[in-house]
PDB file of C-alpha atoms in Angstrom:
ATOM      1  CA  MET A   1      -3.767  39.967 -26.419  1.00 82.00           C
ATOM      2  CA  VAL A   2      -0.930  37.429 -26.243  1.00 92.00           C
ATOM      3  CA  THR A   3       1.455  36.808 -23.364  1.00 95.00           C
ATOM      4  CA  LEU A   4       5.130  35.853 -23.568  1.00 96.00           C
ATOM      5  CA  LEU A   5       6.871  34.389 -20.530  1.00 98.00           C
ATOM      6  CA  HIS A   6      10.556  35.343 -20.863  1.00 98.00           C
ATOM      7  CA  ILE A   7      13.109  33.743 -18.544  1.00 98.00           C
ATOM      8  CA  ASP A   8      16.848  34.476 -18.462  1.00 98.00           C
ATOM      9  CA  SER A   9      19.265  32.534 -16.272  1.00 98.00           C
ATOM     10  CA  SER A  10      22.789  33.513 -17.334  1.00 97.00           C
ATOM     11  CA  VAL A  11      25.023  34.867 -14.578  1.00 95.00           C
ATOM     12  CA  LEU A  12      26.493  37.326 -17.089  1.00 93.00           C
ATOM     13  CA  PRO A  13      24.702  40.637 -17.688  1.00 91.00           C
ATOM     14  CA  GLY A  14      23.463  42.121 -20.952  1.00 90.00           C
ATOM     15  CA  GLU A  15      25.549  41.675 -24.080  1.00 89.00           C
ATOM     16  CA  ALA A  16      28.253  39.852 -22.120  1.00 90.00           C
ATOM     17  CA  SER A  17      25.858  36.908 -22.153  1.00 95.00           C
ATOM     18  CA  SER A  18      25.255  35.090 -25.431  1.00 96.00           C
ATOM     19  CA  SER A  19      21.958  33.635 -24.259  1.00 97.00           C
ATOM     20  CA  ARG A  20      20.665  37.014 -23.043  1.00 97.00           C
ATOM     21  CA  SER A  21      21.683  38.668 -26.318  1.00 97.00           C
ATOM     22  CA  VAL A  22      19.768  36.116 -28.373  1.00 98.00           C
ATOM     23  CA  THR A  23      16.681  36.082 -26.137  1.00 98.00           C
ATOM     24  CA  ALA A  24      16.669  39.891 -26.374  1.00 97.00           C
ATOM     25  CA  ALA A  25      16.625  39.631 -30.176  1.00 97.00           C
ATOM     26  CA  PHE A  26      13.739  37.168 -30.003  1.00 97.00           C
ATOM     27  CA  ARG A  27      11.807  39.390 -27.621  1.00 97.00           C
ATOM     28  CA  LYS A  28      12.396  42.486 -29.764  1.00 96.00           C
ATOM     29  CA  ALA A  29      10.989  40.755 -32.839  1.00 96.00           C
ATOM     30  CA  TRP A  30       8.101  39.375 -30.797  1.00 95.00           C
ATOM     31  CA  GLU A  31       7.162  42.785 -29.381  1.00 94.00           C
ATOM     32  CA  GLU A  32       7.271  44.322 -32.833  1.00 93.00           C
ATOM     33  CA  GLN A  33       4.562  41.847 -33.838  1.00 91.00           C
ATOM     34  CA  HIS A  34       2.614  42.307 -30.585  1.00 89.00           C
ATOM     35  CA  PRO A  35       3.250  45.902 -29.400  1.00 89.00           C
ATOM     36  CA  GLU A  36       0.267  45.719 -27.046  1.00 89.00           C
ATOM     37  CA  GLY A  37       1.009  42.222 -25.789  1.00 89.00           C
ATOM     38  CA  THR A  38       2.184  41.261 -22.330  1.00 94.00           C
ATOM     39  CA  VAL A  39       5.686  40.086 -21.427  1.00 96.00           C
ATOM     40  CA  ILE A  40       6.242  38.436 -18.070  1.00 97.00           C
ATOM     41  CA  TYR A  41       9.980  38.658 -17.420  1.00 98.00           C
ATOM     42  CA  ARG A  42      12.005  36.745 -14.860  1.00 98.00           C
ATOM     43  CA  ASP A  43      15.742  37.233 -14.477  1.00 98.00           C
ATOM     44  CA  LEU A  44      16.654  34.214 -12.389  1.00 98.00           C
ATOM     45  CA  ALA A  45      20.219  35.410 -11.839  1.00 97.00           C
ATOM     46  CA  ALA A  46      19.187  38.805 -10.460  1.00 96.00           C
ATOM     47  CA  ASN A  47      16.069  37.543  -8.668  1.00 97.00           C
ATOM     48  CA  PRO A  48      16.292  33.784  -8.125  1.00 97.00           C
ATOM     49  CA  VAL A  49      13.217  31.843  -7.124  1.00 98.00           C
ATOM     50  CA  PRO A  50      13.427  29.764  -3.927  1.00 97.00           C
ATOM     51  CA  TYR A  51      15.013  26.349  -4.136  1.00 97.00           C
ATOM     52  CA  MET A  52      12.697  23.458  -3.387  1.00 97.00           C
ATOM     53  CA  THR A  53      12.142  22.697   0.287  1.00 97.00           C
ATOM     54  CA  ALA A  54      10.273  19.914   2.034  1.00 97.00           C
ATOM     55  CA  ALA A  55       7.436  22.331   2.800  1.00 97.00           C
ATOM     56  CA  ALA A  56       7.152  23.544  -0.784  1.00 97.00           C
ATOM     57  CA  TRP A  57       7.243  20.010  -2.191  1.00 97.00           C
ATOM     58  CA  SER A  58       4.843  18.401   0.282  1.00 97.00           C
ATOM     59  CA  ALA A  59       2.351  21.281  -0.018  1.00 97.00           C
ATOM     60  CA  GLY A  60       1.755  20.281  -3.613  1.00 96.00           C
ATOM     61  CA  TYR A  61       0.326  16.980  -2.444  1.00 96.00           C
ATOM     62  CA  THR A  62      -1.549  18.287   0.580  1.00 97.00           C
ATOM     63  CA  ALA A  63      -5.081  19.685   0.533  1.00 96.00           C
ATOM     64  CA  PRO A  64      -5.044  23.487   1.016  1.00 96.00           C
ATOM     65  CA  SER A  65      -7.126  23.213   4.193  1.00 96.00           C
ATOM     66  CA  GLU A  66      -4.618  20.793   5.701  1.00 97.00           C
ATOM     67  CA  ARG A  67      -1.409  22.693   4.910  1.00 97.00           C
ATOM     68  CA  THR A  68       0.704  24.135   7.672  1.00 97.00           C
ATOM     69  CA  PRO A  69       1.438  27.882   7.588  1.00 97.00           C
ATOM     70  CA  GLU A  70       4.943  27.033   6.335  1.00 97.00           C
ATOM     71  CA  GLN A  71       3.529  24.906   3.529  1.00 97.00           C
ATOM     72  CA  SER A  72       1.009  27.579   2.532  1.00 97.00           C
ATOM     73  CA  THR A  73       3.672  30.266   2.353  1.00 97.00           C
ATOM     74  CA  ALA A  74       6.007  28.087   0.328  1.00 97.00           C
ATOM     75  CA  PHE A  75       3.302  26.931  -2.046  1.00 97.00           C
ATOM     76  CA  ALA A  76       2.140  30.497  -2.737  1.00 97.00           C
ATOM     77  CA  VAL A  77       5.431  31.054  -4.577  1.00 97.00           C
ATOM     78  CA  ARG A  78       4.977  27.872  -6.604  1.00 98.00           C
ATOM     79  CA  GLU A  79       1.390  28.833  -7.384  1.00 97.00           C
ATOM     80  CA  LYS A  80       2.430  32.162  -8.881  1.00 98.00           C
ATOM     81  CA  LEU A  81       5.149  30.560 -11.014  1.00 98.00           C
ATOM     82  CA  MET A  82       2.800  27.852 -12.271  1.00 98.00           C
ATOM     83  CA  GLU A  83       0.132  30.428 -13.103  1.00 98.00           C
ATOM     84  CA  GLU A  84       2.652  32.441 -15.142  1.00 98.00           C
ATOM     85  CA  LEU A  85       3.475  29.326 -17.144  1.00 98.00           C
ATOM     86  CA  GLU A  86      -0.180  28.381 -17.594  1.00 98.00           C
ATOM     87  CA  GLN A  87      -1.196  31.882 -18.692  1.00 97.00           C
ATOM     88  CA  ALA A  88       1.589  32.239 -21.257  1.00 97.00           C
ATOM     89  CA  ASP A  89       0.869  31.838 -24.951  1.00 96.00           C
ATOM     90  CA  ALA A  90       4.579  31.227 -25.544  1.00 97.00           C
ATOM     91  CA  VAL A  91       7.694  30.775 -23.407  1.00 98.00           C
ATOM     92  CA  LEU A  92      11.240  31.982 -24.073  1.00 98.00           C
ATOM     93  CA  ILE A  93      14.093  30.593 -21.962  1.00 98.00           C
ATOM     94  CA  GLY A  94      17.770  31.516 -21.918  1.00 98.00           C
ATOM     95  CA  ALA A  95      19.596  28.377 -20.787  1.00 98.00           C
ATOM     96  CA  PRO A  96      23.375  28.713 -21.016  1.00 97.00           C
ATOM     97  CA  MET A  97      25.457  25.643 -20.328  1.00 96.00           C
ATOM     98  CA  HIS A  98      27.143  25.882 -16.928  1.00 94.00           C
ATOM     99  CA  ASN A  99      29.535  22.970 -16.353  1.00 92.00           C
ATOM    100  CA  PHE A 100      27.703  20.768 -18.860  1.00 94.00           C
ATOM    101  CA  SER A 101      24.223  21.425 -17.427  1.00 96.00           C
ATOM    102  CA  ILE A 102      21.708  24.223 -16.864  1.00 97.00           C
ATOM    103  CA  PRO A 103      22.162  26.975 -14.240  1.00 97.00           C
ATOM    104  CA  SER A 104      20.949  25.947 -10.788  1.00 97.00           C
ATOM    105  CA  THR A 105      18.556  28.899 -10.771  1.00 98.00           C
ATOM    106  CA  LEU A 106      16.786  27.545 -13.852  1.00 98.00           C
ATOM    107  CA  LYS A 107      16.604  24.111 -12.222  1.00 98.00           C
ATOM    108  CA  ALA A 108      14.970  25.772  -9.208  1.00 98.00           C
ATOM    109  CA  TRP A 109      12.338  27.364 -11.458  1.00 98.00           C
ATOM    110  CA  LEU A 110      11.621  24.023 -13.115  1.00 98.00           C
ATOM    111  CA  ASP A 111      11.325  22.309  -9.724  1.00 98.00           C
ATOM    112  CA  ASN A 112       8.774  24.916  -8.659  1.00 98.00           C
ATOM    113  CA  VAL A 113       6.565  24.719 -11.739  1.00 98.00           C
ATOM    114  CA  LEU A 114       6.590  20.918 -12.107  1.00 98.00           C
ATOM    115  CA  LEU A 115       3.699  19.461 -10.126  1.00 98.00           C
ATOM    116  CA  LEU A 116       2.315  16.021 -10.878  1.00 97.00           C
ATOM    117  CA  GLY A 117      -1.433  16.207 -11.341  1.00 96.00           C
ATOM    118  CA  ARG A 118      -1.329  19.804 -12.540  1.00 97.00           C
ATOM    119  CA  THR A 119       1.514  20.853 -14.827  1.00 98.00           C
ATOM    120  CA  ALA A 120       2.717  17.272 -15.242  1.00 98.00           C
ATOM    121  CA  GLY A 121       0.900  13.963 -15.612  1.00 94.00           C
ATOM    122  CA  GLU A 122      -1.835  12.786 -17.967  1.00 92.00           C
ATOM    123  CA  SER A 123      -3.123  16.256 -18.920  1.00 95.00           C
ATOM    124  CA  PRO A 124      -0.458  18.910 -18.223  1.00 97.00           C
ATOM    125  CA  SER A 125      -2.060  22.317 -17.677  1.00 97.00           C
ATOM    126  CA  ALA A 126       0.305  24.101 -20.109  1.00 98.00           C
ATOM    127  CA  GLU A 127       0.350  21.281 -22.657  1.00 97.00           C
ATOM    128  CA  GLY A 128       1.057  22.415 -26.216  1.00 97.00           C
ATOM    129  CA  THR A 129       2.445  25.833 -25.264  1.00 97.00           C
ATOM    130  CA  PRO A 130       5.391  26.643 -27.541  1.00 97.00           C
ATOM    131  CA  VAL A 131       8.727  27.156 -25.799  1.00 98.00           C
ATOM    132  CA  VAL A 132      11.925  28.377 -27.440  1.00 98.00           C
ATOM    133  CA  VAL A 133      15.130  27.664 -25.522  1.00 98.00           C
ATOM    134  CA  VAL A 134      18.375  29.518 -26.282  1.00 98.00           C
ATOM    135  CA  ALA A 135      20.908  26.892 -25.220  1.00 98.00           C
ATOM    136  CA  SER A 136      24.243  28.687 -25.534  1.00 97.00           C
ATOM    137  CA  ARG A 137      27.521  26.971 -24.744  1.00 96.00           C
ATOM    138  CA  GLY A 138      31.217  27.821 -24.660  1.00 95.00           C
ATOM    139  CA  GLY A 139      32.286  24.869 -26.807  1.00 94.00           C
ATOM    140  CA  SER A 140      30.614  22.520 -29.246  1.00 93.00           C
ATOM    141  CA  TYR A 141      28.851  19.330 -28.252  1.00 92.00           C
ATOM    142  CA  ALA A 142      27.421  18.482 -31.651  1.00 87.00           C
ATOM    143  CA  PRO A 143      27.538  14.901 -32.990  1.00 88.00           C
ATOM    144  CA  GLY A 144      31.085  13.957 -33.924  1.00 87.00           C
ATOM    145  CA  THR A 145      32.776  16.447 -31.603  1.00 89.00           C
ATOM    146  CA  PRO A 146      35.107  15.226 -28.817  1.00 87.00           C
ATOM    147  CA  ARG A 147      32.609  16.192 -26.112  1.00 89.00           C
ATOM    148  CA  GLU A 148      29.462  15.007 -27.825  1.00 86.00           C
ATOM    149  CA  GLY A 149      28.325  13.064 -24.753  1.00 89.00           C
ATOM    150  CA  PHE A 150      28.807  15.935 -22.319  1.00 92.00           C
ATOM    151  CA  ASP A 151      25.693  17.925 -23.267  1.00 91.00           C
ATOM    152  CA  PHE A 152      23.254  17.565 -20.391  1.00 94.00           C
ATOM    153  CA  VAL A 153      21.300  20.690 -21.340  1.00 96.00           C
ATOM    154  CA  GLN A 154      19.243  19.742 -24.375  1.00 95.00           C
ATOM    155  CA  ASN A 155      18.580  16.151 -23.290  1.00 94.00           C
ATOM    156  CA  TYR A 156      17.495  17.278 -19.833  1.00 97.00           C
ATOM    157  CA  LEU A 157      15.281  20.104 -21.054  1.00 98.00           C
ATOM    158  CA  GLU A 158      13.661  17.846 -23.630  1.00 97.00           C
ATOM    159  CA  ALA A 159      12.819  15.385 -20.856  1.00 97.00           C
ATOM    160  CA  VAL A 160      11.354  18.072 -18.600  1.00 98.00           C
ATOM    161  CA  LEU A 161       9.838  20.665 -20.932  1.00 98.00           C
ATOM    162  CA  LYS A 162       8.631  18.388 -23.716  1.00 97.00           C
ATOM    163  CA  ARG A 163       8.048  14.958 -22.245  1.00 97.00           C
ATOM    164  CA  THR A 164       6.953  15.983 -18.743  1.00 98.00           C
ATOM    165  CA  LEU A 165       5.324  19.422 -19.053  1.00 98.00           C
ATOM    166  CA  GLY A 166       4.039  18.704 -22.569  1.00 97.00           C
ATOM    167  CA  LEU A 167       5.371  21.919 -24.111  1.00 98.00           C
ATOM    168  CA  HIS A 168       6.138  22.244 -27.818  1.00 97.00           C
ATOM    169  CA  LEU A 169       9.925  22.619 -27.667  1.00 98.00           C
ATOM    170  CA  ASP A 170      12.341  24.319 -30.053  1.00 97.00           C
ATOM    171  CA  PHE A 171      16.040  25.094 -29.557  1.00 98.00           C
ATOM    172  CA  ILE A 172      18.409  27.832 -30.714  1.00 98.00           C
ATOM    173  CA  VAL A 173      22.023  26.820 -30.029  1.00 97.00           C
ATOM    174  CA  PRO A 174      24.769  29.490 -30.148  1.00 97.00           C
ATOM    175  CA  GLU A 175      28.013  27.575 -29.613  1.00 96.00           C
ATOM    176  CA  LEU A 176      31.745  28.157 -29.226  1.00 96.00           C
ATOM    177  CA  THR A 177      31.039  31.330 -27.256  1.00 95.00           C
ATOM    178  CA  MET A 178      34.376  31.019 -25.422  1.00 94.00           C
ATOM    179  CA  ALA A 179      36.376  31.219 -28.657  1.00 95.00           C
ATOM    180  CA  PRO A 180      36.932  35.014 -28.511  1.00 93.00           C
ATOM    181  CA  ARG A 181      38.072  34.778 -24.871  1.00 91.00           C
ATOM    182  CA  ASN A 182      40.195  31.629 -24.933  1.00 93.00           C
ATOM    183  CA  PRO A 183      43.452  31.862 -26.949  1.00 93.00           C
ATOM    184  CA  ALA A 184      43.460  28.072 -27.347  1.00 91.00           C
ATOM    185  CA  MET A 185      40.190  28.382 -29.278  1.00 94.00           C
ATOM    186  CA  SER A 186      41.196  31.310 -31.499  1.00 93.00           C
ATOM    187  CA  GLU A 187      41.091  29.235 -34.690  1.00 95.00           C
ATOM    188  CA  LEU A 188      37.421  28.533 -33.951  1.00 93.00           C
ATOM    189  CA  ILE A 189      36.411  32.214 -33.945  1.00 96.00           C
ATOM    190  CA  PRO A 190      35.019  32.094 -37.521  1.00 95.00           C
ATOM    191  CA  LEU A 191      32.812  29.145 -36.527  1.00 95.00           C
ATOM    192  CA  TYR A 192      31.704  31.016 -33.401  1.00 95.00           C
ATOM    193  CA  GLU A 193      30.829  34.104 -35.436  1.00 96.00           C
ATOM    194  CA  ALA A 194      28.830  32.015 -37.912  1.00 97.00           C
ATOM    195  CA  SER A 195      26.987  30.290 -35.071  1.00 97.00           C
ATOM    196  CA  ARG A 196      26.222  33.628 -33.401  1.00 96.00           C
ATOM    197  CA  GLU A 197      24.894  35.151 -36.613  1.00 97.00           C
ATOM    198  CA  ARG A 198      22.761  32.078 -37.260  1.00 97.00           C
ATOM    199  CA  ALA A 199      21.375  32.238 -33.705  1.00 97.00           C
ATOM    200  CA  PHE A 200      20.265  35.862 -34.125  1.00 97.00           C
ATOM    201  CA  GLU A 201      18.668  35.047 -37.465  1.00 97.00           C
ATOM    202  CA  ASP A 202      16.875  32.054 -35.969  1.00 97.00           C
ATOM    203  CA  ALA A 203      15.680  34.100 -32.998  1.00 97.00           C
ATOM    204  CA  THR A 204      14.125  36.765 -35.195  1.00 97.00           C
ATOM    205  CA  ALA A 205      12.605  34.260 -37.614  1.00 96.00           C
ATOM    206  CA  LYS A 206      11.171  32.020 -34.890  1.00 96.00           C
ATOM    207  CA  ALA A 207       9.755  34.987 -32.954  1.00 96.00           C
ATOM    208  CA  MET A 208       8.017  36.394 -36.011  1.00 93.00           C
ATOM    209  CA  GLU A 209       6.704  33.005 -37.150  1.00 93.00           C
ATOM    210  CA  LEU A 210       5.393  32.158 -33.706  1.00 92.00           C
ATOM    211  CA  ALA A 211       3.881  35.601 -33.135  1.00 85.00           C
ATOM    212  CA  LYS A 212       2.052  35.477 -36.457  1.00 84.00           C
ATOM    213  CA  ARG A 213       0.814  31.926 -35.813  1.00 85.00           C
ATOM    214  CA  LEU A 214      -0.632  32.872 -32.432  1.00 84.00           C
ATOM    215  CA  ALA A 215      -2.266  35.968 -33.885  1.00 75.00           C
ATOM    216  CA  ALA A 216      -3.992  34.020 -36.643  1.00 66.00           C
TER     217      ALA A 216
END
């Protein structure tokens, strides 16, 4: 029985969020392939994980028998989050661009699960696990666009998820999501609609391909 770890981080609820809409499409296709599988779901906007503290960080490099009560309590949260990542057969992350970067709640989750010598280092404990990131954004930051150099979402997540945690990373990028709301972007609505349709198609296709591959 396979396990999907599904993480959403958009501050917008339901269909108001492009990233949540696309991750929902991925999850629907995934569950159709694995109706008896397990989905671990974390909504980081509704239920944020704790931000990193000195106790939580230092506990990761302190023997359990030598931790203070504060360290032990803080590390118990990190332990659960790391175990969820390690137990997952695949990971799905909604990572909308907030002011050119990822939501702070998603950064907090990453800070909690990244531990040198366990999930990071020479032999990361979740190495090779496939992760699909829905990196939605209000504008376009593709090569050749005016704000090409302002995308600190994909570069950052590639550094952390792929190069540090050793996950097998894939992106789905719905862009121009502000076009229907911003009159100055109205001429870009057709491009937004095409990007949105492509994102839903990619989500379904990637979910089905990945689900079948893991079931083989």
